[in-house]
């Protein structure tokens, strides 16, 4: 079970969190004309990298903040966690 | 029966307390502190089971978790526990155990015929024997395998025992209380670290309990007792026996199973049977020791052949002789310790040492004790069926290939020692890639993967002096990283007699003309010949060989067999063992009961139960409840002999004719507050929200980004910057997460906060033509006329002194209002509504009537919004704004979503107006068409229309909007029904929606 350092609450067990997928995906702006391909990429297409991955976790049984977690998908090592609006190094 | 094999005044069992127990129905006596194994051996019982495949007689092989043979089934307080290791289970008064995998009895087992049909059970027999003819599989092969397989039977009854979970944190977890565990725990604890020391056996000390050593001028046992006593007195130390750390998971989370009551006749009050500890440790020292390796020879599975360390422990800990004419077969000094112990207890052993000319202090001691030692000697085969009676022994050539002077000697047990295998399971589970240590012919942990270090013999360190010194250092080092106290204790002096040399020889060749079975895996009956066959058939990867032969796949996970299997593969393949590699170790290290894993989350505790504040009123009024997510909701209120159908019909009819009241507390409620709240709702919902005035509610639909309907509900503008959103009961949590996602990550510039208020408000929906009259009486000072409180209006008022919120919204299609009060006032509100409503023939109605009302009105709910429908499909396209953008809008342009013949919501009525249509039925054109019959759609919800007194259903069918008036068929293969139906509008009742606005 992962041990996730919530930037708001500190180290908490994985069972307090819900996984939220790839954190690098950016939603297209509202009212912007975009191609079907661009929209499909946003809605459906996700990379599933082996190794470092920036992902979203929701501290659902804690502070209810969405956070970003930089994690190695094969070793589960967590390198750094970020608040939702924090700049990614 | 008397305990003929019990020694006087030897061992650690409590002679004051005699305990009786039953094995296979027969009564035996042992002492407090005995295991089933030690007590049976004391009584001369060695036949306890039958092997898995050939049903060969099985005795005891080990003395702990490594035991491959003695798996029994335990009955305790009418509970049944299969897969109990006799070497671990302590006896208690009244204990009853029996053998498994034998029928009709362990002495006469019909399955033993398999032993004579060996040719049908070679490696991979599952894949070969049971293949043809295919029709035999269900009828003959599978039932036969099911009857023959398995170790015991699980009970089908509910387990009444209590199991607990515990979460713990520590600086240092140490897994095993042998010399390295004790030394490191002591060093770390003295340096101020918070330490947990776990020992799987009842007694602490590990090998110190049985080895003849001296630490700091004390015996191993004395030193253990001193250290444990001191550790127990320290507030920063937790010491646990009967506790197995069986799993090493991510981020230094380890799981330990504590057997609290398994050794007692009955679980004590306020204590669980077992407790599962989830331990998050900053550092872990793995001190799980090593397991003695078997030597392989003919019929080496005969009862009476056992590990030499086990024989020694039975003597020293339990005061029990495993035999009175022992043969010790060893390739290292460990066998000598056992021999000397026998000699000290007045029994004359014979040692067969595979080495030609070894020397050490302990060998000298054995010689001085006049123990008979034969160097360069091996056991060729054990003789005897249910117990060893003699052994064929032989002199072996220096190249270990040829046997000379084969002779038969009498013996009643053969104690084998093929050196030691470190228990690297936990390190391996942690992710540590092991490395092969040539010197000890075994794998040891390599570089630490997580915060773990392995110490003592688990790390391949077999001299006590080095073990103690290394463990003191490691205990200090890892604790000092955390505490920085620099408090180092001195390392005691150590005296030990045995050397750690061993002979690499482990498998005795077959003498000419003999075909003895030489077993590697004792639990799964995998012999040398099986591995040889697998390799001949082309299996190369050790993972494939394992699965094909089932080597190491039994409940003991090959603790005694893995390494010999690898050796054999490497010998045949002419590779070195590290090239062959080993199979993966996975948790659990030892079997864990399902009860312990489940813990308290069983039955009604498996999930939380949520009840509305009016729950007790519903109970008092004969409500029959239904699970709605984690909520309990009244399904109907039973009157007299009514069933579901009659009651829900009565309740729904009463809503249409008079007035009904429904508990709607469970609906999700979310407060949306902030200056940008309107803009936010405008982006979340498909329809327009910017112009909703204060004091007005609006129905809204929200989509996922892929265009699928996520949820619907009404949201009311309470004040300028404050909205009260409602969601369906089921989606409440998801909707809140969804809103938080957009506010925190996508549009952080919006100044809006959301919070769940579901539990803050109790809700009652009042519906029916009399509901306004009722409202006038409930709120005499309020203008509730159609002008004063119009459809979708909102008012705050006083309900007999209690503040209330009134929303004029409707689920039922009738004139309806929803009253919300603070949860604490919910019961009061409900009682007042029932009391005042009496003169208007009010009746409460449950979810079943609610469904009927919404279905015949064509209102969609969860069964239509099933994660596949877009607004058009559910006839919600009128709510989709063309002007503004919102979540999921772009997806609605996708070609599949704009096609004109999409499945769409319709109503269906059976032609005969009497046959109810099962939910989930398919709609087809021709019921007799060739299969697969093209499916036009499916029935999503069914009810008995109280308005028209006939069945009515909602369905989602292809090109639904052009199908009205068509005559089709509803088919339910599950219910074996085919019903002719007519497609009608989904708005079956009041299609213009006049009633809600009346
Ligand atoms: Zn948090």
mmCIF file of C-alpha atoms in Angstrom, chain B residues 98-234:
data_model
loop_
_atom_site.group_PDB
_atom_site.id
_atom_site.type_symbol
_atom_site.label_atom_id
_atom_site.label_comp_id
_atom_site.label_asym_id
_atom_site.label_seq_id
_atom_site.Cartn_x
_atom_site.Cartn_y
_atom_site.Cartn_z
ATOM 1 C CA UNK B 98 -8.279 -35.088 11.684
ATOM 2 C CA UNK B 99 -6.291 -36.107 8.652
ATOM 3 C CA UNK B 100 -7.138 -34.807 5.220
ATOM 4 C CA UNK B 101 -6.697 -36.128 1.705
ATOM 5 C CA UNK B 102 -7.504 -39.679 2.668
ATOM 6 C CA UNK B 103 -10.635 -41.812 2.487
ATOM 7 C CA UNK B 104 -11.961 -43.748 4.291
ATOM 8 C CA UNK B 105 -9.066 -43.412 6.763
ATOM 9 C CA UNK B 106 -5.440 -42.447 6.987
ATOM 10 C CA UNK B 107 -4.475 -46.060 7.621
ATOM 11 C CA UNK B 108 -6.449 -47.476 4.747
ATOM 12 C CA UNK B 109 -6.686 -44.942 1.967
ATOM 13 C CA UNK B 110 -8.291 -45.953 -1.314
ATOM 14 C CA UNK B 111 -6.531 -43.124 -3.116
ATOM 15 C CA UNK B 112 -3.252 -44.883 -2.398
ATOM 16 C CA UNK B 113 -3.994 -46.923 -5.465
ATOM 17 C CA UNK B 114 -2.681 -43.860 -7.300
ATOM 18 C CA UNK B 115 0.706 -44.869 -5.982
ATOM 19 C CA UNK B 116 0.481 -48.024 -8.069
ATOM 20 C CA UNK B 117 -0.860 -46.128 -11.072
ATOM 21 C CA UNK B 118 2.124 -43.810 -11.126
ATOM 22 C CA UNK B 119 2.440 -44.052 -14.866
ATOM 23 C CA UNK B 120 -0.782 -42.058 -15.154
ATOM 24 C CA UNK B 121 0.492 -39.275 -12.950
ATOM 25 C CA UNK B 122 3.730 -38.075 -14.504
ATOM 26 C CA UNK B 123 4.747 -34.426 -14.589
ATOM 27 C CA UNK B 124 2.028 -32.409 -16.273
ATOM 28 C CA UNK B 125 -0.517 -35.180 -15.798
ATOM 29 C CA UNK B 126 -3.333 -32.652 -15.679
ATOM 30 C CA UNK B 127 -2.429 -31.598 -19.188
ATOM 31 C CA UNK B 128 -2.032 -35.101 -20.524
ATOM 32 C CA UNK B 129 -4.271 -37.616 -18.850
ATOM 33 C CA UNK B 130 -7.469 -35.655 -18.657
ATOM 34 C CA UNK B 131 -7.574 -34.255 -22.167
ATOM 35 C CA UNK B 132 -9.498 -36.885 -24.153
ATOM 36 C CA UNK B 133 -12.237 -37.544 -24.921
ATOM 37 C CA UNK B 134 -13.480 -33.986 -24.273
ATOM 38 C CA UNK B 135 -16.888 -35.175 -23.104
ATOM 39 C CA UNK B 136 -15.209 -36.945 -20.172
ATOM 40 C CA UNK B 137 -14.120 -33.670 -18.622
ATOM 41 C CA UNK B 138 -17.368 -32.604 -16.936
ATOM 42 C CA UNK B 139 -18.698 -36.028 -16.173
ATOM 43 C CA UNK B 140 -15.678 -37.986 -15.058
ATOM 44 C CA UNK B 141 -12.377 -36.134 -14.814
ATOM 45 C CA UNK B 142 -13.429 -32.974 -13.047
ATOM 46 C CA UNK B 143 -15.567 -34.640 -10.345
ATOM 47 C CA UNK B 144 -12.776 -37.159 -9.784
ATOM 48 C CA UNK B 145 -10.092 -34.474 -9.466
ATOM 49 C CA UNK B 146 -12.289 -32.397 -7.187
ATOM 50 C CA UNK B 147 -12.878 -35.356 -4.898
ATOM 51 C CA UNK B 148 -9.217 -36.293 -4.830
ATOM 52 C CA UNK B 149 -7.743 -32.808 -4.497
ATOM 53 C CA UNK B 150 -7.425 -30.391 -1.631
ATOM 54 C CA UNK B 151 -6.252 -30.320 1.929
ATOM 55 C CA UNK B 152 -9.385 -30.333 4.015
ATOM 56 C CA UNK B 153 -12.756 -28.775 3.537
ATOM 57 C CA UNK B 154 -13.646 -25.187 4.313
ATOM 58 C CA UNK B 155 -16.785 -24.745 6.343
ATOM 59 C CA UNK B 156 -19.780 -23.345 4.516
ATOM 60 C CA UNK B 157 -21.111 -21.874 7.759
ATOM 61 C CA UNK B 158 -20.678 -18.285 8.821
ATOM 62 C CA UNK B 159 -17.503 -17.960 10.900
ATOM 63 C CA UNK B 160 -18.633 -16.588 14.247
ATOM 64 C CA UNK B 161 -15.120 -15.797 15.436
ATOM 65 C CA UNK B 162 -13.983 -12.206 15.635
ATOM 66 C CA UNK B 163 -10.985 -10.954 13.675
ATOM 67 C CA UNK B 164 -9.464 -7.520 14.004
ATOM 68 C CA UNK B 165 -7.291 -5.211 12.001
ATOM 69 C CA UNK B 166 -4.738 -2.936 13.570
ATOM 70 C CA UNK B 167 -2.639 -0.189 12.053
ATOM 71 C CA UNK B 168 0.764 0.408 13.562
ATOM 72 C CA UNK B 169 3.767 2.601 12.902
ATOM 73 C CA UNK B 170 7.315 2.054 14.092
ATOM 74 C CA UNK B 171 10.905 3.020 13.455
ATOM 75 C CA UNK B 172 12.040 -0.541 13.109
ATOM 76 C CA UNK B 173 10.240 -3.817 12.508
ATOM 77 C CA UNK B 174 12.237 -6.984 13.122
ATOM 78 C CA UNK B 175 10.805 -10.201 11.705
ATOM 79 C CA UNK B 176 12.007 -13.058 13.876
ATOM 80 C CA UNK B 177 13.433 -13.401 17.360
ATOM 81 C CA UNK B 178 16.389 -15.661 16.725
ATOM 82 C CA UNK B 179 19.910 -14.500 17.642
ATOM 83 C CA UNK B 180 20.045 -11.790 14.971
ATOM 84 C CA UNK B 181 16.532 -10.528 15.730
ATOM 85 C CA UNK B 182 17.159 -10.323 19.466
ATOM 86 C CA UNK B 183 20.561 -8.669 19.081
ATOM 87 C CA UNK B 184 19.358 -6.039 16.604
ATOM 88 C CA UNK B 185 16.175 -5.340 18.581
ATOM 89 C CA UNK B 186 18.217 -4.836 21.709
ATOM 90 C CA UNK B 187 20.739 -2.535 20.021
ATOM 91 C CA UNK B 188 18.020 -0.461 18.339
ATOM 92 C CA UNK B 189 15.789 -0.252 21.397
ATOM 93 C CA UNK B 190 18.698 0.873 23.564
ATOM 94 C CA UNK B 191 19.334 3.547 20.979
ATOM 95 C CA UNK B 192 15.817 4.924 21.476
ATOM 96 C CA UNK B 193 14.052 3.532 18.394
ATOM 97 C CA UNK B 194 10.412 2.464 18.442
ATOM 98 C CA UNK B 195 10.806 -1.257 17.769
ATOM 99 C CA UNK B 196 8.375 -4.067 16.970
ATOM 100 C CA UNK B 197 9.858 -7.547 17.326
ATOM 101 C CA UNK B 198 7.715 -10.288 15.798
ATOM 102 C CA UNK B 199 8.119 -14.002 16.389
ATOM 103 C CA UNK B 200 5.920 -16.556 14.687
ATOM 104 C CA UNK B 201 6.445 -19.273 17.311
ATOM 105 C CA UNK B 202 5.078 -19.193 20.858
ATOM 106 C CA UNK B 203 8.630 -19.106 22.253
ATOM 107 C CA UNK B 204 11.243 -16.472 21.523
ATOM 108 C CA UNK B 205 14.816 -17.346 20.650
ATOM 109 C CA UNK B 206 14.725 -19.200 17.325
ATOM 110 C CA UNK B 207 17.834 -21.361 16.967
ATOM 111 C CA UNK B 208 19.041 -20.286 20.438
ATOM 112 C CA UNK B 209 16.391 -22.581 21.924
ATOM 113 C CA UNK B 210 18.128 -25.625 20.521
ATOM 114 C CA UNK B 211 21.781 -24.851 19.847
ATOM 115 C CA UNK B 212 24.497 -25.623 22.321
ATOM 116 C CA UNK B 213 26.102 -22.173 22.400
ATOM 117 C CA UNK B 214 27.224 -19.580 24.857
ATOM 118 C CA UNK B 215 26.568 -15.825 24.631
ATOM 119 C CA UNK B 216 28.062 -13.487 27.217
ATOM 120 C CA UNK B 217 28.673 -16.454 29.580
ATOM 121 C CA UNK B 218 25.031 -17.519 29.355
ATOM 122 C CA UNK B 219 23.341 -20.347 27.473
ATOM 123 C CA UNK B 220 21.330 -19.384 24.411
ATOM 124 C CA UNK B 221 18.085 -19.854 26.337
ATOM 125 C CA UNK B 222 19.232 -17.772 29.318
ATOM 126 C CA UNK B 223 20.439 -14.959 27.071
ATOM 127 C CA UNK B 224 17.127 -15.005 25.156
ATOM 128 C CA UNK B 225 15.120 -14.772 28.367
ATOM 129 C CA UNK B 226 17.218 -11.877 29.627
ATOM 130 C CA UNK B 227 16.963 -9.884 26.391
ATOM 131 C CA UNK B 228 13.218 -10.505 25.975
ATOM 132 C CA UNK B 229 12.520 -9.492 29.583
ATOM 133 C CA UNK B 230 14.442 -6.277 29.113
ATOM 134 C CA UNK B 231 12.783 -5.497 25.766
ATOM 135 C CA UNK B 232 9.344 -6.096 27.254
ATOM 136 C CA UNK B 233 10.070 -3.610 30.027
ATOM 137 C CA UNK B 234 10.914 -0.836 27.564
#
